[in-house]
């Protein structure tokens, strides 16, 4: 190993891209550690509080591409109060100060201020890619700074963020000389867009492959954009409402005919069903179709469309497709790998349009199915076993390949026994309203060796389960427990015995910390491994034990 | 736990049965031991609301379960899924006839946002020009006049009443031509 010059080793390491492999490489010997350290460009940080910006920069000074995740997953369901944390600014400030050559930034569930976006846009001359998923805290002013200052920007991808919209001038901030855009997604913006600027931007971006529009982009604009960018691979429509007998509609039909490269289609935030036939010509090439926001389409309109989509690999759809509609999916989409069926009315559980029957049909007809999200009212054992036999093997008996699972309902400890025994590849598990006793949680903690994230709500798991194997949590990214049977005393014990874990209590009541009895049940606990101890930015309602 | 034997007799099938509802939404009478039942299930809440309705004699919307974060749908999605309202309301289809045309057409009035869009569509469909509308003179500068039959059975000139009122009262459309149109007081061309 020591006989190779460093440059050769570095070149070899270039081919090692997965984070896990690179981490292993750095453990081999000091010399490999050093070479790997300076040549590492991409870093993934699953919990922004597990390490500090300063330590990251010291560890990987050659950093070019950073992925950061902030809030716990259950924040998606409003279980985490505002101001909990996950701020981007300290990271940008530290990287700017150390002259890191940042080129790519991917963020999930972080709080991103306009100030941090502006600093970002001015501090990294080679910056080219910004992806924000489920973030908040910024407005279109921050986007304007990115557009104006990042001369080499290739990708601006905004997915499901809460953005304060100060109207559409941010698009006009892309300089006329900017021609490098490859991907632009602003579907989550709620406000108006300067349409003329958008058209000019698209016209001068010959490398544009992915374009996702927001609701404010009208139907007749879509046709103009497609004429400018027939090379698109991924399209998200804006408003898709028009009169099918109009000139604009005919023009769109013609424009779509020349878009042979489109493989991925989404949007339809407003939709006129009778306009959907314009899309049919490109359906045969689609591999990803997302109609999960198209509330205006009924089941037969959906199936008419899907019948043309024989090559579909991923489908996101609303439950108004119905069981019969899923039958059509099953008989048409033989290449299907991923299916997500969302409730069209999340609050009206009584009128669910899909039942287990639809799922059984899909599992029987789609042999390649490996990823599933399915909201329905009830599922019997019989149905689940059929589904499991058809595609995953038997979930209960041999869920060998399963990496992520969410369960809820009247489950006893038995299910967790099986999960612990068979789901050896399981990395993420979410449990709600299930289990009988501590045994359930212990089966999982003991059996799932690769478990990284465990999140539990409203289950009868308590101190005994929490404290049985404290070392286990150092092998995991994080544990969330809310509305369980865990007491304050047990949390304190855990925090005291495990200095490499941060144990945080989220307390939303009026009570003051030092008055409390250790026997008090904790409402929300979030613990995670870290190398930098307590975080400095915790708000008042988060207690750091 | 005392119920263990009952489950074992059941071949543990009940134990592994998945339900996506909350505890308490089952038909069973005995509560499963160890499962927290302090969250009020959907049916109970809805029932309570119904009782209130009965007592007061006026209808209150049934309140859904007040449990935070359930069902586990991303709050972004909950906030941004368009409500099942205007866009998905049934279309208002009316027949359109034009004097001298061999057959009628049908259009959906909901697709248009106002009179100008409607007129443009009619002009395209039947290949004519409607002329300029004014309240005083109707459609000036054309041999044609767009008219409609309202709920009372009267033939009205299209354009006089607000759009929303028009689409709810219009039963059918007729594009009148020539002398009949002039008969409505358009003056000579």
XYZ file of N, CA and C in Angstrom, chain A residues 75-79 134 160-162 187-188 190 215 242-245 269-271 274 292-293 295-296 298 316 318 342-344 346-349 374-381 384 407-412 414-415 418 432-433 435-436 457-460 483-485, chain B residues 1 7-8 12-26 28 32-39 42-43 64-65 67-84 87-88 93 105-108 110-113 117 121 124-125:
384
model
N -41.422 15.825 11.538
C -41.746 17.236 11.323
C -42.683 17.389 10.124
N -42.621 16.452 9.201
C -43.516 16.476 8.031
C -44.979 16.414 8.461
N -45.229 15.836 9.636
C -46.603 15.644 10.085
C -46.929 16.585 11.241
N -46.225 17.713 11.293
C -46.511 18.739 12.299
C -46.242 18.307 13.731
N -45.362 17.334 13.931
C -45.086 16.919 15.305
C -43.917 17.688 15.917
N -38.462 20.261 1.145
C -39.190 20.440 2.411
C -38.504 21.437 3.339
N -41.367 21.071 -2.818
C -42.274 21.068 -1.661
C -41.790 21.932 -0.502
N -41.289 23.127 -0.821
C -40.877 24.058 0.220
C -41.973 25.062 0.508
N -41.918 25.631 1.713
C -42.826 26.732 2.032
C -42.053 28.019 1.775
N -42.089 24.578 -8.974
C -43.502 24.188 -8.859
C -44.133 24.572 -7.526
N -43.337 24.658 -6.473
C -43.927 24.925 -5.156
C -44.163 26.404 -4.895
N -45.980 29.917 -5.024
C -47.413 30.164 -5.156
C -47.737 31.408 -5.973
N -48.189 26.905 -10.643
C -49.580 27.065 -11.054
C -49.826 28.346 -11.827
N -57.737 24.585 -20.260
C -58.073 25.372 -21.445
C -59.224 24.732 -22.190
N -59.675 25.430 -23.185
C -60.755 24.925 -24.021
C -60.151 24.041 -25.097
N -60.544 22.765 -25.115
C -59.928 21.849 -26.074
C -60.234 22.159 -27.537
N -61.161 23.063 -27.793
C -61.411 23.375 -29.195
C -60.673 24.638 -29.610
N -51.457 20.922 -11.619
C -51.958 21.453 -10.364
C -53.380 21.971 -10.515
N -53.701 22.447 -11.693
C -55.087 22.717 -12.058
C -55.255 22.006 -13.363
N -56.350 21.300 -13.545
C -56.413 20.499 -14.766
C -57.823 20.415 -15.329
N -60.554 17.304 -20.193
C -60.651 17.063 -21.626
C -59.405 17.493 -22.383
N -50.173 13.191 -8.483
C -50.665 13.188 -7.104
C -51.193 14.532 -6.642
N -51.093 15.558 -7.502
C -51.718 16.833 -7.164
C -52.853 17.173 -8.123
N -56.076 16.901 -8.621
C -57.348 16.519 -8.009
C -58.511 16.593 -8.980
N -58.312 17.235 -10.105
C -59.414 17.407 -11.042
C -59.647 16.249 -11.978
N -60.780 12.416 -12.793
C -61.535 11.275 -12.265
C -60.878 9.976 -12.700
N -47.088 8.023 -9.201
C -47.635 8.653 -7.994
C -49.022 9.143 -8.360
N -53.456 9.753 -7.048
C -54.425 9.928 -5.961
C -55.367 8.730 -5.890
N -51.862 8.325 -2.889
C -52.107 9.298 -1.839
C -53.607 9.512 -1.652
N -54.024 9.886 -0.433
C -55.450 10.160 -0.233
C -55.825 11.486 -0.874
N -56.917 11.508 -1.608
C -57.316 12.769 -2.233
C -57.981 13.682 -1.221
N -57.365 13.867 2.726
C -56.725 13.256 3.893
C -57.593 13.248 5.144
N -58.593 14.104 5.189
C -59.363 14.192 6.425
C -60.645 13.380 6.381
N -61.027 12.951 5.206
C -62.273 12.212 5.108
C -61.974 10.747 4.923
N -61.654 10.101 6.022
C -61.216 8.711 5.910
C -62.346 7.780 5.554
N -49.048 3.364 0.312
C -50.437 3.066 -0.026
C -51.323 3.456 1.147
N -52.190 4.403 0.930
C -53.119 4.801 1.979
C -54.451 4.118 1.725
N -54.867 3.291 2.651
C -56.219 2.772 2.524
C -56.766 2.534 3.924
N -58.043 2.235 3.997
C -58.683 2.177 5.296
C -58.281 0.957 6.093
N -58.269 -0.154 5.451
C -58.048 -1.389 6.211
C -57.403 -2.428 5.324
N -56.596 -3.227 5.936
C -55.980 -4.290 5.166
C -56.003 -5.558 5.989
N -56.468 -6.625 5.410
C -56.492 -7.887 6.148
C -55.196 -8.635 5.955
N -54.987 -9.592 6.832
C -53.826 -10.462 6.694
C -53.789 -11.127 5.336
N -52.548 -8.881 2.669
C -51.134 -8.544 2.798
C -50.249 -9.731 2.446
N -45.505 1.253 9.905
C -46.617 0.419 10.354
C -47.476 1.174 11.339
N -48.763 0.895 11.287
C -49.601 1.482 12.324
C -50.803 0.588 12.536
N -51.472 0.781 13.656
C -52.702 0.036 13.863
C -52.598 -0.950 15.002
N -53.578 -1.816 15.054
C -53.678 -2.725 16.196
C -52.732 -3.912 16.044
N -51.455 -3.650 16.129
C -50.487 -4.733 16.006
C -49.971 -5.117 17.379
N -49.807 -6.389 17.610
C -49.215 -6.787 18.880
C -47.717 -6.964 18.699
N -46.083 -9.459 18.398
C -45.737 -10.526 17.445
C -45.154 -9.994 16.144
N -45.766 -8.941 15.632
C -45.278 -8.394 14.362
C -43.838 -7.927 14.506
N -41.398 -10.742 14.375
C -41.059 -11.170 13.017
C -40.140 -10.169 12.322
N -46.599 3.555 14.586
C -47.597 4.413 15.210
C -48.737 3.560 15.738
N -49.171 3.852 16.956
C -50.354 3.201 17.538
C -50.259 1.679 17.475
N -48.195 -2.172 19.029
C -47.412 -2.859 20.056
C -48.169 -3.028 21.365
N -47.695 -4.005 22.166
C -48.323 -4.269 23.474
C -47.447 -3.822 24.625
N -44.496 6.693 17.564
C -45.452 7.589 18.217
C -46.630 6.791 18.760
N -47.076 7.184 19.933
C -48.285 6.574 20.505
C -48.221 5.055 20.607
N -47.133 4.575 21.176
C -46.988 3.134 21.426
C -46.633 2.915 22.891
N -46.973 1.761 23.440
C -46.761 1.534 24.870
C -45.342 1.075 25.215
N -45.369 10.487 22.742
C -46.595 9.917 23.312
C -46.440 8.436 23.624
N -45.283 8.082 24.156
C -45.059 6.696 24.592
C -45.030 6.667 26.128
N -44.386 5.640 26.699
C -44.413 5.506 28.161
C -43.059 5.848 28.784
N -49.869 -11.450 29.799
C -51.136 -10.742 29.622
C -52.245 -11.766 29.438
N -55.249 -14.990 21.740
C -54.539 -14.727 20.487
C -53.894 -15.984 19.942
N -53.376 -16.796 20.850
C -52.709 -17.996 20.368
C -53.707 -18.926 19.696
N -52.661 -16.373 16.038
C -51.980 -15.074 15.978
C -52.320 -14.249 14.751
N -53.347 -14.650 14.047
C -53.666 -13.874 12.863
C -54.144 -12.479 13.246
N -54.961 -12.445 14.298
C -55.442 -11.137 14.735
C -54.279 -10.272 15.166
N -53.299 -10.938 15.765
C -52.166 -10.179 16.278
C -51.420 -9.470 15.169
N -51.418 -10.086 13.992
C -50.636 -9.483 12.920
C -51.498 -8.732 11.913
N -52.803 -8.656 12.212
C -53.663 -7.972 11.256
C -53.372 -6.480 11.268
N -53.210 -5.917 10.109
C -52.887 -4.507 10.026
C -54.137 -3.681 9.876
N -54.229 -2.655 10.659
C -55.313 -1.721 10.447
C -54.710 -0.351 10.444
N -55.099 0.426 9.479
C -54.539 1.752 9.413
C -55.366 2.746 10.202
N -56.418 2.284 10.816
C -57.194 3.190 11.658
C -56.549 3.290 13.012
N -57.107 4.130 13.856
C -56.582 4.318 15.195
C -57.187 3.292 16.129
N -56.561 3.065 17.265
C -57.161 2.154 18.230
C -58.552 2.645 18.596
N -59.491 1.715 18.684
C -60.847 2.120 19.020
C -61.744 2.159 17.815
N -61.199 2.037 16.629
C -62.046 2.048 15.449
C -62.454 0.650 15.046
N -62.096 -0.332 15.864
C -62.454 -1.701 15.545
C -63.875 -1.991 15.985
N -64.530 -4.688 17.601
C -64.426 -5.509 18.809
C -64.827 -4.724 20.041
N -57.789 -3.877 23.398
C -56.552 -4.657 23.403
C -55.682 -4.142 24.539
N -55.234 -5.012 25.402
C -54.452 -4.507 26.543
C -53.140 -3.896 26.078
N -52.788 -2.864 26.732
C -51.503 -2.253 26.424
C -51.591 -1.199 25.345
N -52.633 -1.215 24.582
C -52.739 -0.182 23.546
C -53.393 1.046 24.146
N -52.785 2.175 23.959
C -53.335 3.394 24.549
C -54.643 3.752 23.868
N -55.636 4.023 24.660
C -56.919 4.388 24.085
C -57.313 5.799 24.436
N -56.362 6.612 24.750
C -56.747 7.956 25.145
C -56.878 8.900 23.953
N -56.663 8.391 22.749
C -56.883 9.210 21.577
C -58.272 8.882 21.045
N -61.921 8.351 15.106
C -62.727 9.117 14.165
C -64.217 8.907 14.373
N -64.629 7.635 14.500
C -66.073 7.363 14.558
C -66.697 7.982 15.793
N -63.444 16.052 12.507
C -62.579 14.903 12.318
C -61.716 14.726 13.572
N -61.078 13.619 13.675
C -60.228 13.341 14.841
C -59.198 14.441 15.005
N -56.301 14.515 16.198
C -54.978 14.011 16.513
C -53.958 14.641 15.588
N -52.927 15.214 16.210
C -51.898 15.873 15.418
C -51.164 14.857 14.561
N -50.939 15.217 13.340
C -50.091 14.396 12.495
C -50.701 13.099 12.020
N -52.019 12.992 12.059
C -52.635 11.750 11.591
C -53.777 12.080 10.638
N -53.982 11.445 9.509
C -53.097 10.431 8.948
C -51.759 11.004 8.519
N -50.773 10.154 8.374
C -49.416 10.644 8.092
C -49.246 11.101 6.649
N -49.900 12.204 6.347
C -49.736 12.827 5.041
C -48.922 14.095 5.261
N -47.902 14.309 4.474
C -47.055 15.502 4.608
C -47.889 16.764 4.670
N -47.553 17.653 5.587
C -48.356 18.875 5.716
C -48.297 19.699 4.443
N -47.171 19.643 3.719
C -47.106 20.365 2.448
C -48.198 19.866 1.520
N -48.352 18.559 1.454
C -49.343 17.966 0.560
C -50.745 18.351 1.022
N -50.987 18.291 2.325
C -52.313 18.644 2.852
C -52.661 20.081 2.501
N -51.661 20.955 2.585
C -51.922 22.372 2.335
C -52.058 22.701 0.864
N -51.523 21.848 0.013
C -51.450 22.229 -1.390
C -52.283 21.393 -2.340
N -52.917 20.384 -1.809
C -53.790 19.620 -2.692
C -55.016 20.477 -2.945
N -55.335 20.730 -4.197
C -56.485 21.586 -4.452
C -57.748 20.912 -3.919
N -58.621 21.715 -3.315
C -59.873 21.169 -2.798
C -60.725 20.699 -3.954
N -61.594 19.752 -3.676
C -62.429 19.222 -4.760
C -63.564 20.196 -5.041
N -62.783 23.481 -10.019
C -62.231 22.822 -11.198
C -62.919 21.504 -11.503
N -63.411 20.860 -10.470
C -63.969 19.535 -10.744
C -65.491 19.518 -10.755
N -72.991 22.007 -19.996
C -73.006 21.791 -21.446
C -74.283 22.345 -22.038
N -73.790 22.244 -32.225
C -72.611 21.848 -31.456
C -72.975 21.926 -29.978
N -72.041 21.408 -29.160
C -72.260 21.527 -27.713
C -70.982 22.072 -27.091
N -71.137 22.992 -26.159
C -69.955 23.524 -25.481
C -70.160 23.516 -23.970
N -69.022 23.527 -23.240
C -69.043 23.549 -21.781
C -68.765 24.978 -21.323
N -68.316 26.202 -18.529
C -67.397 26.375 -17.392
C -65.959 26.577 -17.842
N -65.681 26.204 -19.074
C -64.305 26.304 -19.554
C -63.888 27.756 -19.792
N -64.877 28.604 -20.005
C -64.550 29.988 -20.350
C -64.611 30.880 -19.132
N -63.750 31.886 -19.160
C -63.710 32.770 -17.997
C -64.619 33.981 -18.178
N -63.938 35.258 -24.149
C -63.442 33.913 -24.457
C -64.508 33.092 -25.150
N -64.453 31.549 -28.975
C -64.648 30.123 -29.230
C -65.757 29.889 -30.241
N -64.590 30.814 -33.708
C -63.744 29.763 -34.282
C -64.560 28.569 -34.737
N -65.546 28.237 -33.924
C -66.320 27.026 -34.194
C -67.185 27.166 -35.433
